[in-house]
Rosetta silent file (secondary structure, phi, psi, omega in degrees, C-alpha in Angstrom):
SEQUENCE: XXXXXXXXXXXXXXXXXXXXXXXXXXXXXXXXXXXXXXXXXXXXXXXXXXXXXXXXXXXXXXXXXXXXXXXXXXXXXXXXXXXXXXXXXXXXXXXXXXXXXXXXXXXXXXXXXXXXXXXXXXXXXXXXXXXXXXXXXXXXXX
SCORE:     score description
SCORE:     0.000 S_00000001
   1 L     0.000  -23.597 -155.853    0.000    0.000    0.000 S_00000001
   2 H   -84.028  -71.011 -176.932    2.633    2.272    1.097 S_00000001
   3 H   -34.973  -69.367 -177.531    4.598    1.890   -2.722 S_00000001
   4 H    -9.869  -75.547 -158.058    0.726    2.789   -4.149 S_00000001
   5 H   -49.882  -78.991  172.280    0.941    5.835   -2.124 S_00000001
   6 H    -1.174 -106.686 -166.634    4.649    6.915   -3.380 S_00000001
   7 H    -7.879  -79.630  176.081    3.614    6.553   -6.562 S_00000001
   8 H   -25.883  -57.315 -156.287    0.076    8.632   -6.145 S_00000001
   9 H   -62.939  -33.297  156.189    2.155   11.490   -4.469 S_00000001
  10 H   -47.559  -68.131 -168.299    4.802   11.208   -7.491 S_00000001
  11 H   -81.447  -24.015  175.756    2.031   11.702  -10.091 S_00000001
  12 H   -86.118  -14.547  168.775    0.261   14.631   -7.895 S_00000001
  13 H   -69.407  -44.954 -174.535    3.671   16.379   -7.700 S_00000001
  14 H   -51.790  -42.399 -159.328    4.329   15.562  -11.811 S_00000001
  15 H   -57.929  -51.244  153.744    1.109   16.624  -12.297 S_00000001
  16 H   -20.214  -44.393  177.357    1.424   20.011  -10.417 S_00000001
  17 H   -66.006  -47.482  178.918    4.791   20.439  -12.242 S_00000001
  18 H   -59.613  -40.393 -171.628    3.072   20.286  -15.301 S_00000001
  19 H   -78.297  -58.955  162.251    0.332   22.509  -14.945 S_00000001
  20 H   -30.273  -74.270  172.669    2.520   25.230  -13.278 S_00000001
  21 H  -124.026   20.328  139.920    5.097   25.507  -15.719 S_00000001
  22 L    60.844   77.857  157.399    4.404   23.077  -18.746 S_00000001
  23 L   -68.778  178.992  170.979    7.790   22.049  -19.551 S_00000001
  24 L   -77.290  172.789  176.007    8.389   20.195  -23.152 S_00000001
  25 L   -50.821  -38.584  175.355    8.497   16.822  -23.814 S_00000001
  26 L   -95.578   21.948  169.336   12.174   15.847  -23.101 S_00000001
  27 L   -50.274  138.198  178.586   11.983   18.182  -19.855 S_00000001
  28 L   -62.706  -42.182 -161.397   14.971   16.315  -17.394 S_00000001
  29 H   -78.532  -42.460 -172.684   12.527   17.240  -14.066 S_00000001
  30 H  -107.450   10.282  152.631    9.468   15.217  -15.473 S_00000001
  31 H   -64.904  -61.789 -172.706   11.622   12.570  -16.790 S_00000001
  32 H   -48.778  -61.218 -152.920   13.191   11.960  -13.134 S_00000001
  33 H   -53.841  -73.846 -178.311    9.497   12.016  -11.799 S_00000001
  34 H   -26.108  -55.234 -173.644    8.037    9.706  -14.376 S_00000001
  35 H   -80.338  -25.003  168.952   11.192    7.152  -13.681 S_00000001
  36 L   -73.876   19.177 -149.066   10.943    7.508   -9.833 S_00000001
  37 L   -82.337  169.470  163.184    7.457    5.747  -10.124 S_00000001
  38 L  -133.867  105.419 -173.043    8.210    2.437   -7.920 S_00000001
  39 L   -69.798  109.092 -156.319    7.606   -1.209   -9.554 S_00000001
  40 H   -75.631  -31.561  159.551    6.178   -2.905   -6.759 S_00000001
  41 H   -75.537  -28.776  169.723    7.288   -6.514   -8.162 S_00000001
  42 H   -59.449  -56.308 -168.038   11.062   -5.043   -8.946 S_00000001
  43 H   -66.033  -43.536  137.024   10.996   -3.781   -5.238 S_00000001
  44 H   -19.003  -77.420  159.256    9.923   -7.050   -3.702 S_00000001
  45 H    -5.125  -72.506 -150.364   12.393   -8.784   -6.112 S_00000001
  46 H   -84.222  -39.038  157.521   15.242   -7.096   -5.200 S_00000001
  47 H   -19.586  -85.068 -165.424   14.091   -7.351   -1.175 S_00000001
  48 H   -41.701  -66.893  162.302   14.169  -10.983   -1.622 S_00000001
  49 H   -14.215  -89.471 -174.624   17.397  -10.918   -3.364 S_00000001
  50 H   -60.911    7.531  160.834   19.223   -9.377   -0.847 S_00000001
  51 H   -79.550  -58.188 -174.744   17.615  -11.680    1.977 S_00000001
  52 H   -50.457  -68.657  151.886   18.834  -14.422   -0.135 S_00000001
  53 H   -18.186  -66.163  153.980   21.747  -13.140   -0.505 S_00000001
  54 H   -46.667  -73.909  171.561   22.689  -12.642    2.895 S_00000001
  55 H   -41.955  -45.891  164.017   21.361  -15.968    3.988 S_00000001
  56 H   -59.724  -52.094  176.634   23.664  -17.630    1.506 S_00000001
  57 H   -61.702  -74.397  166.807   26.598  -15.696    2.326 S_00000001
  58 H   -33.460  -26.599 -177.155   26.218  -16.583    6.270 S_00000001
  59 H  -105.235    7.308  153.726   25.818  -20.225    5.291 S_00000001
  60 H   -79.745  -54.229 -155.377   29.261  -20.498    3.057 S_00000001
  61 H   -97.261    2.139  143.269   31.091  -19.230    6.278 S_00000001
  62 H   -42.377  -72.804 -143.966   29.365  -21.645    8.226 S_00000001
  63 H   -75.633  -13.835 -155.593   30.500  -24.362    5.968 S_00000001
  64 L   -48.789  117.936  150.718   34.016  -22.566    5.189 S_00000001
  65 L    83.884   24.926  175.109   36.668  -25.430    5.479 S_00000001
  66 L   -87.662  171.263 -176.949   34.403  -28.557    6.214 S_00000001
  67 L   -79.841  -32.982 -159.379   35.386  -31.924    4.916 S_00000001
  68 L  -118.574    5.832  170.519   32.513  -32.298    2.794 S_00000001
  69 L   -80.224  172.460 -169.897   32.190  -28.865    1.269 S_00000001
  70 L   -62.229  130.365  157.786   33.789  -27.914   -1.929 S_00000001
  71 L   -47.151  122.157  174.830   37.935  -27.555   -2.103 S_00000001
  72 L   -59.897   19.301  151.666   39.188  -24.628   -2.051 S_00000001
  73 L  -140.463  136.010  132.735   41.007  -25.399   -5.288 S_00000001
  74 L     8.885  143.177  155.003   39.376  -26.359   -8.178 S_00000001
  75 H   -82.781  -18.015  156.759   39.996  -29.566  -10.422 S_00000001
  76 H   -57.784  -44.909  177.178   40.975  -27.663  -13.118 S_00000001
  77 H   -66.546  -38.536 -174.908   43.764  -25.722  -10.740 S_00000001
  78 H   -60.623  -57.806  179.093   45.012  -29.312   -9.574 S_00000001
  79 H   -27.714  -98.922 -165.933   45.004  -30.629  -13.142 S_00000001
  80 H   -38.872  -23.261  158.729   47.030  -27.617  -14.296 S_00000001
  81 H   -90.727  -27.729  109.828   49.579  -27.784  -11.557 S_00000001
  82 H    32.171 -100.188  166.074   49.666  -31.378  -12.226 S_00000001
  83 H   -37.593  -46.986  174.682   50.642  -30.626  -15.610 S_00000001
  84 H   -78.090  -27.284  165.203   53.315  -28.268  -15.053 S_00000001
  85 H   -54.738  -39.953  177.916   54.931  -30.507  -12.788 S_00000001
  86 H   -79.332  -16.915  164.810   55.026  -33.446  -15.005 S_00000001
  87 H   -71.662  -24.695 -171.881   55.969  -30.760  -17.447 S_00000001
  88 L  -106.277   29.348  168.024   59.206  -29.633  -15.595 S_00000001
  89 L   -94.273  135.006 -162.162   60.154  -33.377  -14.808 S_00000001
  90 L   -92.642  132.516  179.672   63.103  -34.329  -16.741 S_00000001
  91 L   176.844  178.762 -162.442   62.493  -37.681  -17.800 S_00000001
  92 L   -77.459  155.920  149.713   61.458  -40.359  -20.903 S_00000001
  93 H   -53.857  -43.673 -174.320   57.526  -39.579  -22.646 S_00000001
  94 H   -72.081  -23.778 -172.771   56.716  -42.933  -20.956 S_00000001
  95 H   -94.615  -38.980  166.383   57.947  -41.539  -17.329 S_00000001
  96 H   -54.827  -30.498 -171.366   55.905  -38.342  -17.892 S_00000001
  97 H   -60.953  -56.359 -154.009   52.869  -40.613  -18.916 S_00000001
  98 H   -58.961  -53.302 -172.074   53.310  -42.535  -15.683 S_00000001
  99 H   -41.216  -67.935  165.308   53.854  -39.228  -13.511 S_00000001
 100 H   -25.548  -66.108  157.217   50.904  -38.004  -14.767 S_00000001
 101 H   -87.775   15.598  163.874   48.591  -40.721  -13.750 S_00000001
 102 H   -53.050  -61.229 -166.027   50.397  -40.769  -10.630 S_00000001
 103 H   -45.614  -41.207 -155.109   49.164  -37.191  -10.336 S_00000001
 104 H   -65.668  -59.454  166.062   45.568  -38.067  -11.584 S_00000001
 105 L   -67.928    1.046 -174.282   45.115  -40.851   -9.178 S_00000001
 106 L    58.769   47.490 -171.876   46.802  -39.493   -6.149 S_00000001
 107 L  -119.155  140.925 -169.314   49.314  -42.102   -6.219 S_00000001
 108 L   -98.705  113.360  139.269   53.139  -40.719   -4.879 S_00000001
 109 L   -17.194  -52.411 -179.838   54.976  -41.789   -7.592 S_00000001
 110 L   -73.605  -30.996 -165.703   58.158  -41.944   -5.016 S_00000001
 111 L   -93.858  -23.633  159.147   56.400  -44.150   -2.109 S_00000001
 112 L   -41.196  148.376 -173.443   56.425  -47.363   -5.379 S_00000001
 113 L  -102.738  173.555  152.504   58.526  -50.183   -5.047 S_00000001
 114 L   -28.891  -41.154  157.468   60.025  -51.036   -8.137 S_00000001
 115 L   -66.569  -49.431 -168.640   58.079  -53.959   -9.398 S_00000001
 116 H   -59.473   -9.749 -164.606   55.156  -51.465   -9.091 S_00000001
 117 H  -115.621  -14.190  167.388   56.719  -48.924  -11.484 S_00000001
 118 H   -80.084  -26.283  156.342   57.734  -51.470  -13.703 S_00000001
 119 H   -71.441  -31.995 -169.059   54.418  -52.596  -14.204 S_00000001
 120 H   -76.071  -44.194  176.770   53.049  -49.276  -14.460 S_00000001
 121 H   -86.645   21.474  167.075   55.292  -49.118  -17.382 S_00000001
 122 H  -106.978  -51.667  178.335   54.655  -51.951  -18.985 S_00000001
 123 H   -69.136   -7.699  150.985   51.190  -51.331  -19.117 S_00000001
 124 H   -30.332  -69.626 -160.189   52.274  -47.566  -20.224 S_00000001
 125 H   -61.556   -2.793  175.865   53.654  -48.529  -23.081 S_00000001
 126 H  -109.289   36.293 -179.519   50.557  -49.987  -24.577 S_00000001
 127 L   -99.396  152.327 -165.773   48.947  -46.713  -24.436 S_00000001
 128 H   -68.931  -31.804 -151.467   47.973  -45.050  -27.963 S_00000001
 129 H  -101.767   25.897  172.334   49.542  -41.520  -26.571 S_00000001
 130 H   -85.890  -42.232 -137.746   53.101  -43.288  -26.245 S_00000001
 131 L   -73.352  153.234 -174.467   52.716  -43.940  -29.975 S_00000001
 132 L   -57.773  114.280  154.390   54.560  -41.382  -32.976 S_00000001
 133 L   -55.176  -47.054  179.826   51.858  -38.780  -34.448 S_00000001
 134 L   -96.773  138.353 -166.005   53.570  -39.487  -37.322 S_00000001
 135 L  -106.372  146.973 -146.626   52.821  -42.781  -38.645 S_00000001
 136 L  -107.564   -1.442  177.393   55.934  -44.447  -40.550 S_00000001
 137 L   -56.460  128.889  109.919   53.278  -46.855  -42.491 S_00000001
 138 L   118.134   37.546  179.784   53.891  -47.662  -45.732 S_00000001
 139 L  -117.995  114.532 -158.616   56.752  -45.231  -46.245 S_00000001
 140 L   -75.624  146.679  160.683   60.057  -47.214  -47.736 S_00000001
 141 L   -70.870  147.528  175.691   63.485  -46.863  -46.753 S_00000001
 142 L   -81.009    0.000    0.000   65.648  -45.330  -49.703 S_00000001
Protein backbone atom coordinates (compact mmCIF):
# COMPACT_ATOMS: atom_id res chain seq x y z
CA UNK A 1 0.00 0.00 0.00
CA UNK A 2 2.63 2.27 1.10
CA UNK A 3 4.60 1.89 -2.72
CA UNK A 4 0.73 2.79 -4.15
CA UNK A 5 0.94 5.84 -2.12
CA UNK A 6 4.65 6.92 -3.38
CA UNK A 7 3.61 6.55 -6.56
CA UNK A 8 0.08 8.63 -6.14
CA UNK A 9 2.16 11.49 -4.47
CA UNK A 10 4.80 11.21 -7.49
CA UNK A 11 2.03 11.70 -10.09
CA UNK A 12 0.26 14.63 -7.90
CA UNK A 13 3.67 16.38 -7.70
CA UNK A 14 4.33 15.56 -11.81
CA UNK A 15 1.11 16.62 -12.30
CA UNK A 16 1.42 20.01 -10.42
CA UNK A 17 4.79 20.44 -12.24
CA UNK A 18 3.07 20.29 -15.30
CA UNK A 19 0.33 22.51 -14.95
CA UNK A 20 2.52 25.23 -13.28
CA UNK A 21 5.10 25.51 -15.72
CA UNK A 22 4.40 23.08 -18.75
CA UNK A 23 7.79 22.05 -19.55
CA UNK A 24 8.39 20.20 -23.15
CA UNK A 25 8.50 16.82 -23.81
CA UNK A 26 12.17 15.85 -23.10
CA UNK A 27 11.98 18.18 -19.86
CA UNK A 28 14.97 16.31 -17.39
CA UNK A 29 12.53 17.24 -14.07
CA UNK A 30 9.47 15.22 -15.47
CA UNK A 31 11.62 12.57 -16.79
CA UNK A 32 13.19 11.96 -13.13
CA UNK A 33 9.50 12.02 -11.80
CA UNK A 34 8.04 9.71 -14.38
CA UNK A 35 11.19 7.15 -13.68
CA UNK A 36 10.94 7.51 -9.83
CA UNK A 37 7.46 5.75 -10.12
CA UNK A 38 8.21 2.44 -7.92
CA UNK A 39 7.61 -1.21 -9.55
CA UNK A 40 6.18 -2.90 -6.76
CA UNK A 41 7.29 -6.51 -8.16
CA UNK A 42 11.06 -5.04 -8.95
CA UNK A 43 11.00 -3.78 -5.24
CA UNK A 44 9.92 -7.05 -3.70
CA UNK A 45 12.39 -8.78 -6.11
CA UNK A 46 15.24 -7.10 -5.20
CA UNK A 47 14.09 -7.35 -1.18
CA UNK A 48 14.17 -10.98 -1.62
CA UNK A 49 17.40 -10.92 -3.36
CA UNK A 50 19.22 -9.38 -0.85
CA UNK A 51 17.61 -11.68 1.98
CA UNK A 52 18.83 -14.42 -0.14
CA UNK A 53 21.75 -13.14 -0.50
CA UNK A 54 22.69 -12.64 2.89
CA UNK A 55 21.36 -15.97 3.99
CA UNK A 56 23.66 -17.63 1.51
CA UNK A 57 26.60 -15.70 2.33
CA UNK A 58 26.22 -16.58 6.27
CA UNK A 59 25.82 -20.22 5.29
CA UNK A 60 29.26 -20.50 3.06
CA UNK A 61 31.09 -19.23 6.28
CA UNK A 62 29.37 -21.64 8.23
CA UNK A 63 30.50 -24.36 5.97
CA UNK A 64 34.02 -22.57 5.19
CA UNK A 65 36.67 -25.43 5.48
CA UNK A 66 34.40 -28.56 6.21
CA UNK A 67 35.39 -31.92 4.92
CA UNK A 68 32.51 -32.30 2.79
CA UNK A 69 32.19 -28.87 1.27
CA UNK A 70 33.79 -27.91 -1.93
CA UNK A 71 37.93 -27.56 -2.10
CA UNK A 72 39.19 -24.63 -2.05
CA UNK A 73 41.01 -25.40 -5.29
CA UNK A 74 39.38 -26.36 -8.18
CA UNK A 75 40.00 -29.57 -10.42
CA UNK A 76 40.98 -27.66 -13.12
CA UNK A 77 43.76 -25.72 -10.74
CA UNK A 78 45.01 -29.31 -9.57
CA UNK A 79 45.00 -30.63 -13.14
CA UNK A 80 47.03 -27.62 -14.30
CA UNK A 81 49.58 -27.78 -11.56
CA UNK A 82 49.67 -31.38 -12.23
CA UNK A 83 50.64 -30.63 -15.61
CA UNK A 84 53.31 -28.27 -15.05
CA UNK A 85 54.93 -30.51 -12.79
CA UNK A 86 55.03 -33.45 -15.01
CA UNK A 87 55.97 -30.76 -17.45
CA UNK A 88 59.21 -29.63 -15.60
CA UNK A 89 60.15 -33.38 -14.81
CA UNK A 90 63.10 -34.33 -16.74
CA UNK A 91 62.49 -37.68 -17.80
CA UNK A 92 61.46 -40.36 -20.90
CA UNK A 93 57.53 -39.58 -22.65
CA UNK A 94 56.72 -42.93 -20.96
CA UNK A 95 57.95 -41.54 -17.33
CA UNK A 96 55.90 -38.34 -17.89
CA UNK A 97 52.87 -40.61 -18.92
CA UNK A 98 53.31 -42.54 -15.68
CA UNK A 99 53.85 -39.23 -13.51
CA UNK A 100 50.90 -38.00 -14.77
CA UNK A 101 48.59 -40.72 -13.75
CA UNK A 102 50.40 -40.77 -10.63
CA UNK A 103 49.16 -37.19 -10.34
CA UNK A 104 45.57 -38.07 -11.58
CA UNK A 105 45.11 -40.85 -9.18
CA UNK A 106 46.80 -39.49 -6.15
CA UNK A 107 49.31 -42.10 -6.22
CA UNK A 108 53.14 -40.72 -4.88
CA UNK A 109 54.98 -41.79 -7.59
CA UNK A 110 58.16 -41.94 -5.02
CA UNK A 111 56.40 -44.15 -2.11
CA UNK A 112 56.43 -47.36 -5.38
CA UNK A 113 58.53 -50.18 -5.05
CA UNK A 114 60.02 -51.04 -8.14
CA UNK A 115 58.08 -53.96 -9.40
CA UNK A 116 55.16 -51.47 -9.09
CA UNK A 117 56.72 -48.92 -11.48
CA UNK A 118 57.73 -51.47 -13.70
CA UNK A 119 54.42 -52.60 -14.20
CA UNK A 120 53.05 -49.28 -14.46
CA UNK A 121 55.29 -49.12 -17.38
CA UNK A 122 54.65 -51.95 -18.98
CA UNK A 123 51.19 -51.33 -19.12
CA UNK A 124 52.27 -47.57 -20.22
CA UNK A 125 53.65 -48.53 -23.08
CA UNK A 126 50.56 -49.99 -24.58
CA UNK A 127 48.95 -46.71 -24.44
CA UNK A 128 47.97 -45.05 -27.96
CA UNK A 129 49.54 -41.52 -26.57
CA UNK A 130 53.10 -43.29 -26.24
CA UNK A 131 52.72 -43.94 -29.98
CA UNK A 132 54.56 -41.38 -32.98
CA UNK A 133 51.86 -38.78 -34.45
CA UNK A 134 53.57 -39.49 -37.32
CA UNK A 135 52.82 -42.78 -38.65
CA UNK A 136 55.93 -44.45 -40.55
CA UNK A 137 53.28 -46.86 -42.49
CA UNK A 138 53.89 -47.66 -45.73
CA UNK A 139 56.75 -45.23 -46.24
CA UNK A 140 60.06 -47.21 -47.74
CA UNK A 141 63.48 -46.86 -46.75
CA UNK A 142 65.65 -45.33 -49.70
Amino acid sequence: MQIQNLNAWVDVARAEIVEKYQPGENDRMTYLLQASHVDEGEYFTSRVHRDMDTIMEDMREAHRGRSDSAPENSAAEELKQGLEEVARFNGSKLEQLIMLFCKQTKLRYNKLTEEEKQWLTRIAQKSELLKSSVSQRGKKRK
